[in-house]
Amino acid sequence: MCYELYIDVLFLVNLFFDFLLLLTVKSIMKYPVSWRHAFLGAIIGAALTCLVIASPFNGIVKLILCHAVVNIVMIRVGLKRKQVGEIVKATAILYLVSILFGGILELFAPYLHTEIIYFVIAILCALFIRNIWKIFLNEKRTQNTRCTVVLQEGKTQKKVTALIDTGNTLTDPVSGDPVTVIGKVLAKQMWEEKKQEKGIRYIPFCTIENKGMMPVFRIEKMHVKGKEEILIQHPLLGVCERQMSETEEYQMILNPDILGGL
């Protein structure tokens, strides 16, 4: 039996699903990459898949190339994972998400009479998986968990105690990144008296007590030390006017979303 394969259709379909899968993995693992990187990774993944399918290799070699080469390159470019452990972890999540995608689409197969419905269901599937993962994480986290955090900006390092608070859902409306809240004293120490060079801007916030505009800025990196040590590059810090803790038990309030990879 022979099948006629249109390479342009194969490329576009793979591009759509590769992009959707990369965005889902990016969201689940909280990887700090833009959608542009994910799209570039999807383009490369779709192109390589077409090259492998069109190659004269036998079926087993093509299968190995698709799973051992194409997916790794796609993750390396689209999610900017460099270390072997990170690539393996991202690949495992990618396959898990792919299996969930396949199962859900198979469930709706009798109703997928047109291509538009098929793609719409795929997008809704991605949103469903992301929300289910967020609910799972929220159940996993405790309301008041403390950990040690090391902030670093150039030669300045500050070791503080942080409160992981599920009530802190503050995010940057521009980048969508979660915001970790610190006090004014700690903020001045991290600014190193060079506020104009740190790209300080203001975002709206709202609490039970009040609302207003909060100054935020990025630092070089942040180490979160708990059961596992997490390195966060260029985290976004917000400056609170009031004291973090009356008894000084902690000097920072972490947004749990920044620990989404746990």
PDB file of C-alpha atoms in Angstrom:
ATOM      1  CA  MET A   1       0.000   0.000   0.000  1.00  0.00           C
ATOM      2  CA  CYS A   2       1.317   3.429  -0.948  1.00  0.00           C
ATOM      3  CA  TYR A   3       0.605   6.755   0.695  1.00  0.00           C
ATOM      4  CA  GLU A   4       1.070  10.176  -0.833  1.00  0.00           C
ATOM      5  CA  LEU A   5       2.763  12.561   1.596  1.00  0.00           C
ATOM      6  CA  TYR A   6       2.775  16.322   1.122  1.00  0.00           C
ATOM      7  CA  ILE A   7       5.963  17.637   2.677  1.00  0.00           C
ATOM      8  CA  ASP A   8       4.589  21.173   3.145  1.00  0.00           C
ATOM      9  CA  VAL A   9       1.548  19.862   5.066  1.00  0.00           C
ATOM     10  CA  LEU A  10       3.818  17.622   7.151  1.00  0.00           C
ATOM     11  CA  PHE A  11       6.018  20.600   7.983  1.00  0.00           C
ATOM     12  CA  LEU A  12       3.117  22.882   9.002  1.00  0.00           C
ATOM     13  CA  VAL A  13       1.402  20.234  11.141  1.00  0.00           C
ATOM     14  CA  ASN A  14       4.662  19.389  12.908  1.00  0.00           C
ATOM     15  CA  LEU A  15       5.429  23.082  13.363  1.00  0.00           C
ATOM     16  CA  PHE A  16       2.056  23.660  15.050  1.00  0.00           C
ATOM     17  CA  PHE A  17       2.301  20.722  17.437  1.00  0.00           C
ATOM     18  CA  ASP A  18       6.013  21.161  18.193  1.00  0.00           C
ATOM     19  CA  PHE A  19       5.369  24.804  19.084  1.00  0.00           C
ATOM     20  CA  LEU A  20       2.385  23.872  21.245  1.00  0.00           C
ATOM     21  CA  LEU A  21       4.367  21.141  23.023  1.00  0.00           C
ATOM     22  CA  LEU A  22       7.363  23.409  23.661  1.00  0.00           C
ATOM     23  CA  LEU A  23       5.126  26.155  25.051  1.00  0.00           C
ATOM     24  CA  THR A  24       3.443  23.635  27.348  1.00  0.00           C
ATOM     25  CA  VAL A  25       6.758  22.264  28.637  1.00  0.00           C
ATOM     26  CA  LYS A  26       8.047  25.834  29.040  1.00  0.00           C
ATOM     27  CA  SER A  27       4.998  26.715  31.134  1.00  0.00           C
ATOM     28  CA  ILE A  28       5.123  23.561  33.251  1.00  0.00           C
ATOM     29  CA  MET A  29       8.847  23.813  33.998  1.00  0.00           C
ATOM     30  CA  LYS A  30       8.880  27.641  34.255  1.00  0.00           C
ATOM     31  CA  TYR A  31      11.783  27.910  31.834  1.00  0.00           C
ATOM     32  CA  PRO A  32      12.758  31.592  31.356  1.00  0.00           C
ATOM     33  CA  VAL A  33      12.649  31.541  27.546  1.00  0.00           C
ATOM     34  CA  SER A  34      10.557  33.623  25.188  1.00  0.00           C
ATOM     35  CA  TRP A  35       7.936  32.273  22.797  1.00  0.00           C
ATOM     36  CA  ARG A  36      10.273  33.277  19.972  1.00  0.00           C
ATOM     37  CA  HIS A  37      12.853  30.719  21.102  1.00  0.00           C
ATOM     38  CA  ALA A  38      10.106  28.107  21.367  1.00  0.00           C
ATOM     39  CA  PHE A  39       8.919  28.971  17.858  1.00  0.00           C
ATOM     40  CA  LEU A  40      12.462  28.741  16.486  1.00  0.00           C
ATOM     41  CA  GLY A  41      12.852  25.354  18.143  1.00  0.00           C
ATOM     42  CA  ALA A  42       9.553  24.235  16.602  1.00  0.00           C
ATOM     43  CA  ILE A  43      10.682  25.368  13.137  1.00  0.00           C
ATOM     44  CA  ILE A  44      13.955  23.455  13.456  1.00  0.00           C
ATOM     45  CA  GLY A  45      12.164  20.402  14.847  1.00  0.00           C
ATOM     46  CA  ALA A  46       9.608  20.388  12.007  1.00  0.00           C
ATOM     47  CA  ALA A  47      12.308  20.902   9.362  1.00  0.00           C
ATOM     48  CA  LEU A  48      14.481  18.100  10.739  1.00  0.00           C
ATOM     49  CA  THR A  49      11.475  15.773  10.916  1.00  0.00           C
ATOM     50  CA  CYS A  50      10.739  16.415   7.242  1.00  0.00           C
ATOM     51  CA  LEU A  51      14.397  15.767   6.354  1.00  0.00           C
ATOM     52  CA  VAL A  52      14.381  12.483   8.270  1.00  0.00           C
ATOM     53  CA  ILE A  53      11.096  11.340   6.685  1.00  0.00           C
ATOM     54  CA  ALA A  54      12.389  12.210   3.197  1.00  0.00           C
ATOM     55  CA  SER A  55      15.751  10.503   3.786  1.00  0.00           C
ATOM     56  CA  PRO A  56      16.571   7.085   2.272  1.00  0.00           C
ATOM     57  CA  PHE A  57      17.205   5.511   5.687  1.00  0.00           C
ATOM     58  CA  ASN A  58      15.175   2.530   6.854  1.00  0.00           C
ATOM     59  CA  GLY A  59      12.374   2.782   9.397  1.00  0.00           C
ATOM     60  CA  ILE A  60      14.457   1.950  12.493  1.00  0.00           C
ATOM     61  CA  VAL A  61      17.116   4.555  11.693  1.00  0.00           C
ATOM     62  CA  LYS A  62      14.442   7.176  11.043  1.00  0.00           C
ATOM     63  CA  LEU A  63      12.811   6.334  14.372  1.00  0.00           C
ATOM     64  CA  ILE A  64      16.120   6.728  16.212  1.00  0.00           C
ATOM     65  CA  LEU A  65      16.880  10.016  14.459  1.00  0.00           C
ATOM     66  CA  CYS A  66      13.465  11.456  15.293  1.00  0.00           C
ATOM     67  CA  HIS A  67      13.570  10.517  18.965  1.00  0.00           C
ATOM     68  CA  ALA A  68      17.277  10.729  19.765  1.00  0.00           C
ATOM     69  CA  VAL A  69      18.277  13.679  17.596  1.00  0.00           C
ATOM     70  CA  VAL A  70      15.340  15.830  16.465  1.00  0.00           C
ATOM     71  CA  ASN A  71      13.683  16.138  19.886  1.00  0.00           C
ATOM     72  CA  ILE A  72      16.977  16.883  21.636  1.00  0.00           C
ATOM     73  CA  VAL A  73      17.889  19.590  19.123  1.00  0.00           C
ATOM     74  CA  MET A  74      14.381  21.039  19.418  1.00  0.00           C
ATOM     75  CA  ILE A  75      14.661  21.209  23.218  1.00  0.00           C
ATOM     76  CA  ARG A  76      18.200  22.563  23.059  1.00  0.00           C
ATOM     77  CA  VAL A  77      17.139  25.432  20.789  1.00  0.00           C
ATOM     78  CA  GLY A  78      13.529  26.013  21.830  1.00  0.00           C
ATOM     79  CA  LEU A  79      13.951  25.724  25.598  1.00  0.00           C
ATOM     80  CA  LYS A  80      17.649  26.671  25.791  1.00  0.00           C
ATOM     81  CA  ARG A  81      18.573  23.637  27.882  1.00  0.00           C
ATOM     82  CA  LYS A  82      22.321  22.977  27.860  1.00  0.00           C
ATOM     83  CA  GLN A  83      23.170  20.438  30.548  1.00  0.00           C
ATOM     84  CA  VAL A  84      22.547  16.750  29.909  1.00  0.00           C
ATOM     85  CA  GLY A  85      20.377  16.384  33.017  1.00  0.00           C
ATOM     86  CA  GLU A  86      18.201  19.345  32.002  1.00  0.00           C
ATOM     87  CA  ILE A  87      17.792  17.992  28.463  1.00  0.00           C
ATOM     88  CA  VAL A  88      16.822  14.532  29.769  1.00  0.00           C
ATOM     89  CA  LYS A  89      14.292  16.061  32.186  1.00  0.00           C
ATOM     90  CA  ALA A  90      12.797  18.334  29.516  1.00  0.00           C
ATOM     91  CA  THR A  91      12.636  15.414  27.057  1.00  0.00           C
ATOM     92  CA  ALA A  92      10.800  13.253  29.594  1.00  0.00           C
ATOM     93  CA  ILE A  93       8.261  16.026  30.231  1.00  0.00           C
ATOM     94  CA  LEU A  94       7.907  16.539  26.460  1.00  0.00           C
ATOM     95  CA  TYR A  95       7.069  12.865  25.931  1.00  0.00           C
ATOM     96  CA  LEU A  96       4.663  12.840  28.873  1.00  0.00           C
ATOM     97  CA  VAL A  97       2.849  15.884  27.494  1.00  0.00           C
ATOM     98  CA  SER A  98       2.810  14.287  24.024  1.00  0.00           C
ATOM     99  CA  ILE A  99       1.174  11.160  25.438  1.00  0.00           C
ATOM    100  CA  LEU A 100      -1.466  13.278  27.186  1.00  0.00           C
ATOM    101  CA  PHE A 101      -2.042  15.213  23.958  1.00  0.00           C
ATOM    102  CA  GLY A 102      -2.474  11.979  22.016  1.00  0.00           C
ATOM    103  CA  GLY A 103      -4.861  10.500  24.565  1.00  0.00           C
ATOM    104  CA  ILE A 104      -7.084  13.575  24.720  1.00  0.00           C
ATOM    105  CA  LEU A 105      -7.168  13.998  20.935  1.00  0.00           C
ATOM    106  CA  GLU A 106      -8.006  10.310  20.551  1.00  0.00           C
ATOM    107  CA  LEU A 107     -10.870  10.801  23.000  1.00  0.00           C
ATOM    108  CA  PHE A 108     -12.295  13.578  20.818  1.00  0.00           C
ATOM    109  CA  ALA A 109     -11.501  11.816  17.529  1.00  0.00           C
ATOM    110  CA  PRO A 110     -15.170  11.036  16.675  1.00  0.00           C
ATOM    111  CA  TYR A 111     -15.955  14.771  16.830  1.00  0.00           C
ATOM    112  CA  LEU A 112     -12.967  16.046  14.850  1.00  0.00           C
ATOM    113  CA  HIS A 113     -14.663  16.380  11.483  1.00  0.00           C
ATOM    114  CA  THR A 114     -12.645  19.382  10.295  1.00  0.00           C
ATOM    115  CA  GLU A 115      -9.040  20.517  10.650  1.00  0.00           C
ATOM    116  CA  ILE A 116     -10.078  23.695  12.472  1.00  0.00           C
ATOM    117  CA  ILE A 117     -11.814  21.743  15.247  1.00  0.00           C
ATOM    118  CA  TYR A 118      -8.759  19.484  15.492  1.00  0.00           C
ATOM    119  CA  PHE A 119      -6.390  22.410  16.053  1.00  0.00           C
ATOM    120  CA  VAL A 120      -8.783  24.151  18.458  1.00  0.00           C
ATOM    121  CA  ILE A 121      -9.042  20.976  20.562  1.00  0.00           C
ATOM    122  CA  ALA A 122      -5.230  20.742  20.560  1.00  0.00           C
ATOM    123  CA  ILE A 123      -4.916  24.301  21.921  1.00  0.00           C
ATOM    124  CA  LEU A 124      -7.568  23.639  24.575  1.00  0.00           C
ATOM    125  CA  CYS A 125      -5.693  20.443  25.442  1.00  0.00           C
ATOM    126  CA  ALA A 126      -2.499  22.446  26.062  1.00  0.00           C
ATOM    127  CA  LEU A 127      -4.357  24.886  28.334  1.00  0.00           C
ATOM    128  CA  PHE A 128      -5.973  21.988  30.199  1.00  0.00           C
ATOM    129  CA  ILE A 129      -2.617  20.295  30.876  1.00  0.00           C
ATOM    130  CA  ARG A 130      -1.049  23.560  32.069  1.00  0.00           C
ATOM    131  CA  ASN A 131      -3.939  24.258  34.485  1.00  0.00           C
ATOM    132  CA  ILE A 132      -3.965  20.700  35.826  1.00  0.00           C
ATOM    133  CA  TRP A 133      -0.230  20.979  36.516  1.00  0.00           C
ATOM    134  CA  LYS A 134      -0.718  24.306  38.315  1.00  0.00           C
ATOM    135  CA  ILE A 135      -3.466  22.807  40.492  1.00  0.00           C
ATOM    136  CA  PHE A 136      -1.206  19.854  41.303  1.00  0.00           C
ATOM    137  CA  LEU A 137       1.631  22.170  42.370  1.00  0.00           C
ATOM    138  CA  ASN A 138      -0.668  24.298  44.502  1.00  0.00           C
ATOM    139  CA  GLU A 139      -1.832  21.188  46.342  1.00  0.00           C
ATOM    140  CA  LYS A 140       1.744  20.041  46.793  1.00  0.00           C
ATOM    141  CA  ARG A 141       3.023  23.260  48.288  1.00  0.00           C
ATOM    142  CA  THR A 142       2.432  24.134  51.898  1.00  0.00           C
ATOM    143  CA  GLN A 143       1.048  27.505  52.897  1.00  0.00           C
ATOM    144  CA  ASN A 144       4.070  28.630  54.905  1.00  0.00           C
ATOM    145  CA  THR A 145       7.388  27.081  53.898  1.00  0.00           C
ATOM    146  CA  ARG A 146      10.699  28.726  54.644  1.00  0.00           C
ATOM    147  CA  CYS A 147      13.939  28.268  52.767  1.00  0.00           C
ATOM    148  CA  THR A 148      17.343  29.882  52.384  1.00  0.00           C
ATOM    149  CA  VAL A 149      17.947  32.158  49.398  1.00  0.00           C
ATOM    150  CA  VAL A 150      21.208  33.662  48.179  1.00  0.00           C
ATOM    151  CA  LEU A 151      20.842  36.795  46.045  1.00  0.00           C
ATOM    152  CA  GLN A 152      23.735  37.768  43.799  1.00  0.00           C
ATOM    153  CA  GLU A 153      24.373  40.940  41.811  1.00  0.00           C
ATOM    154  CA  GLY A 154      27.955  41.287  40.657  1.00  0.00           C
ATOM    155  CA  LYS A 155      30.186  40.952  43.724  1.00  0.00           C
ATOM    156  CA  THR A 156      27.297  41.572  46.112  1.00  0.00           C
ATOM    157  CA  GLN A 157      25.851  38.469  47.767  1.00  0.00           C
ATOM    158  CA  LYS A 158      23.109  38.390  50.392  1.00  0.00           C
ATOM    159  CA  LYS A 159      21.931  35.280  52.210  1.00  0.00           C
ATOM    160  CA  VAL A 160      18.383  35.616  53.510  1.00  0.00           C
ATOM    161  CA  THR A 161      15.497  33.556  54.807  1.00  0.00           C
ATOM    162  CA  ALA A 162      12.506  33.476  52.469  1.00  0.00           C
ATOM    163  CA  LEU A 163       8.855  32.589  52.974  1.00  0.00           C
ATOM    164  CA  ILE A 164       7.251  30.583  50.161  1.00  0.00           C
ATOM    165  CA  ASP A 165       3.762  32.041  50.226  1.00  0.00           C
ATOM    166  CA  THR A 166       0.985  30.723  47.976  1.00  0.00           C
ATOM    167  CA  GLY A 167      -0.760  34.029  48.608  1.00  0.00           C
ATOM    168  CA  ASN A 168       1.910  35.833  46.605  1.00  0.00           C
ATOM    169  CA  THR A 169       0.599  35.671  43.047  1.00  0.00           C
ATOM    170  CA  LEU A 170       2.189  38.937  41.901  1.00  0.00           C
ATOM    171  CA  THR A 171       3.417  38.784  38.313  1.00  0.00           C
ATOM    172  CA  ASP A 172       4.904  41.290  35.910  1.00  0.00           C
ATOM    173  CA  PRO A 173       2.196  42.338  33.406  1.00  0.00           C
ATOM    174  CA  VAL A 174       4.876  42.940  30.760  1.00  0.00           C
ATOM    175  CA  SER A 175       6.967  39.742  30.873  1.00  0.00           C
ATOM    176  CA  GLY A 176       4.569  37.520  32.823  1.00  0.00           C
ATOM    177  CA  ASP A 177       7.402  36.585  35.217  1.00  0.00           C
ATOM    178  CA  PRO A 178       6.596  35.935  38.893  1.00  0.00           C
ATOM    179  CA  VAL A 179       7.704  38.673  41.309  1.00  0.00           C
ATOM    180  CA  THR A 180       9.551  37.936  44.541  1.00  0.00           C
ATOM    181  CA  VAL A 181       8.996  40.596  47.214  1.00  0.00           C
ATOM    182  CA  ILE A 182      11.786  41.993  49.416  1.00  0.00           C
ATOM    183  CA  GLY A 183      12.101  44.861  51.886  1.00  0.00           C
ATOM    184  CA  LYS A 184      13.584  48.312  51.281  1.00  0.00           C
ATOM    185  CA  VAL A 185      16.787  47.690  53.255  1.00  0.00           C
ATOM    186  CA  LEU A 186      17.648  44.531  51.324  1.00  0.00           C
ATOM    187  CA  ALA A 187      16.709  46.212  48.045  1.00  0.00           C
ATOM    188  CA  LYS A 188      19.133  49.098  48.645  1.00  0.00           C
ATOM    189  CA  GLN A 189      21.896  46.608  49.368  1.00  0.00           C
ATOM    190  CA  MET A 190      21.255  44.850  46.043  1.00  0.00           C
ATOM    191  CA  TRP A 191      20.999  48.117  44.110  1.00  0.00           C
ATOM    192  CA  GLU A 192      24.515  49.078  45.185  1.00  0.00           C
ATOM    193  CA  GLU A 193      23.435  52.736  45.043  1.00  0.00           C
ATOM    194  CA  LYS A 194      23.095  52.555  41.230  1.00  0.00           C
ATOM    195  CA  LYS A 195      19.342  52.598  40.792  1.00  0.00           C
ATOM    196  CA  GLN A 196      19.383  54.170  37.364  1.00  0.00           C
ATOM    197  CA  GLU A 197      21.456  51.290  36.001  1.00  0.00           C
ATOM    198  CA  LYS A 198      19.196  48.533  37.245  1.00  0.00           C
ATOM    199  CA  GLY A 199      16.198  49.159  35.015  1.00  0.00           C
ATOM    200  CA  ILE A 200      13.808  49.921  37.848  1.00  0.00           C
ATOM    201  CA  ARG A 201      10.175  50.302  36.822  1.00  0.00           C
ATOM    202  CA  TYR A 202       6.774  50.106  38.499  1.00  0.00           C
ATOM    203  CA  ILE A 203       3.985  47.532  38.320  1.00  0.00           C
ATOM    204  CA  PRO A 204       0.516  47.582  39.952  1.00  0.00           C
ATOM    205  CA  PHE A 205      -0.114  45.440  43.036  1.00  0.00           C
ATOM    206  CA  CYS A 206      -3.080  44.759  45.252  1.00  0.00           C
ATOM    207  CA  THR A 207      -3.265  43.226  48.737  1.00  0.00           C
ATOM    208  CA  ILE A 208      -5.969  42.926  51.383  1.00  0.00           C
ATOM    209  CA  GLU A 209      -4.604  46.014  53.099  1.00  0.00           C
ATOM    210  CA  ASN A 210      -3.853  48.327  50.183  1.00  0.00           C
ATOM    211  CA  LYS A 211      -2.962  48.685  46.528  1.00  0.00           C
ATOM    212  CA  GLY A 212      -0.628  50.849  44.465  1.00  0.00           C
ATOM    213  CA  MET A 213       2.504  50.723  42.329  1.00  0.00           C
ATOM    214  CA  MET A 214       5.516  48.637  43.334  1.00  0.00           C
ATOM    215  CA  PRO A 215       9.086  49.227  42.085  1.00  0.00           C
ATOM    216  CA  VAL A 216      10.632  46.116  40.515  1.00  0.00           C
ATOM    217  CA  PHE A 217      14.085  45.329  39.185  1.00  0.00           C
ATOM    218  CA  ARG A 218      16.132  42.336  38.098  1.00  0.00           C
ATOM    219  CA  ILE A 219      19.326  40.993  39.607  1.00  0.00           C
ATOM    220  CA  GLU A 220      21.920  38.642  38.179  1.00  0.00           C
ATOM    221  CA  LYS A 221      20.785  35.419  39.846  1.00  0.00           C
ATOM    222  CA  MET A 222      19.147  33.828  42.849  1.00  0.00           C
ATOM    223  CA  HIS A 223      19.883  30.472  44.528  1.00  0.00           C
ATOM    224  CA  VAL A 224      16.965  28.856  46.343  1.00  0.00           C
ATOM    225  CA  LYS A 225      18.169  26.197  48.773  1.00  0.00           C
ATOM    226  CA  GLY A 226      15.606  23.664  49.921  1.00  0.00           C
ATOM    227  CA  LYS A 227      15.318  19.935  49.305  1.00  0.00           C
ATOM    228  CA  GLU A 228      16.879  20.782  45.962  1.00  0.00           C
ATOM    229  CA  GLU A 229      18.980  23.776  45.029  1.00  0.00           C
ATOM    230  CA  ILE A 230      17.432  25.870  42.268  1.00  0.00           C
ATOM    231  CA  LEU A 231      19.310  28.512  40.315  1.00  0.00           C
ATOM    232  CA  ILE A 232      17.119  31.266  38.859  1.00  0.00           C
ATOM    233  CA  GLN A 233      18.711  33.587  36.335  1.00  0.00           C
ATOM    234  CA  HIS A 234      17.666  37.258  36.319  1.00  0.00           C
ATOM    235  CA  PRO A 235      14.770  36.962  38.811  1.00  0.00           C
ATOM    236  CA  LEU A 236      12.375  39.877  39.180  1.00  0.00           C
ATOM    237  CA  LEU A 237      12.324  41.480  42.644  1.00  0.00           C
ATOM    238  CA  GLY A 238       9.634  43.810  43.961  1.00  0.00           C
ATOM    239  CA  VAL A 239      10.257  46.268  46.790  1.00  0.00           C
ATOM    240  CA  CYS A 240       7.763  46.379  49.648  1.00  0.00           C
ATOM    241  CA  GLU A 241       7.469  49.567  51.694  1.00  0.00           C
ATOM    242  CA  ARG A 242       6.591  47.801  54.937  1.00  0.00           C
ATOM    243  CA  GLN A 243       8.715  45.369  56.953  1.00  0.00           C
ATOM    244  CA  MET A 244       8.641  41.788  55.700  1.00  0.00           C
ATOM    245  CA  SER A 245       8.242  40.224  59.135  1.00  0.00           C
ATOM    246  CA  GLU A 246       7.701  41.906  62.479  1.00  0.00           C
ATOM    247  CA  THR A 247       9.880  39.308  64.195  1.00  0.00           C
ATOM    248  CA  GLU A 248      12.397  39.282  61.289  1.00  0.00           C
ATOM    249  CA  GLU A 249      11.814  35.557  60.716  1.00  0.00           C
ATOM    250  CA  TYR A 250      12.162  36.112  56.976  1.00  0.00           C
ATOM    251  CA  GLN A 251      13.332  38.913  54.696  1.00  0.00           C
ATOM    252  CA  MET A 252      11.721  37.815  51.429  1.00  0.00           C
ATOM    253  CA  ILE A 253       8.402  36.481  50.155  1.00  0.00           C
ATOM    254  CA  LEU A 254       8.833  34.071  47.272  1.00  0.00           C
ATOM    255  CA  ASN A 255       6.206  33.688  44.582  1.00  0.00           C
ATOM    256  CA  PRO A 256       5.603  29.880  44.399  1.00  0.00           C
ATOM    257  CA  ASP A 257       5.379  30.042  40.601  1.00  0.00           C
ATOM    258  CA  ILE A 258       9.115  30.715  40.445  1.00  0.00           C
ATOM    259  CA  LEU A 259       9.613  27.225  41.916  1.00  0.00           C
ATOM    260  CA  GLY A 260       7.425  25.543  39.289  1.00  0.00           C
ATOM    261  CA  GLY A 261      10.174  23.093  38.368  1.00  0.00           C
ATOM    262  CA  LEU A 262      10.155  21.444  41.793  1.00  0.00           C
TER     263      LEU A 262
END
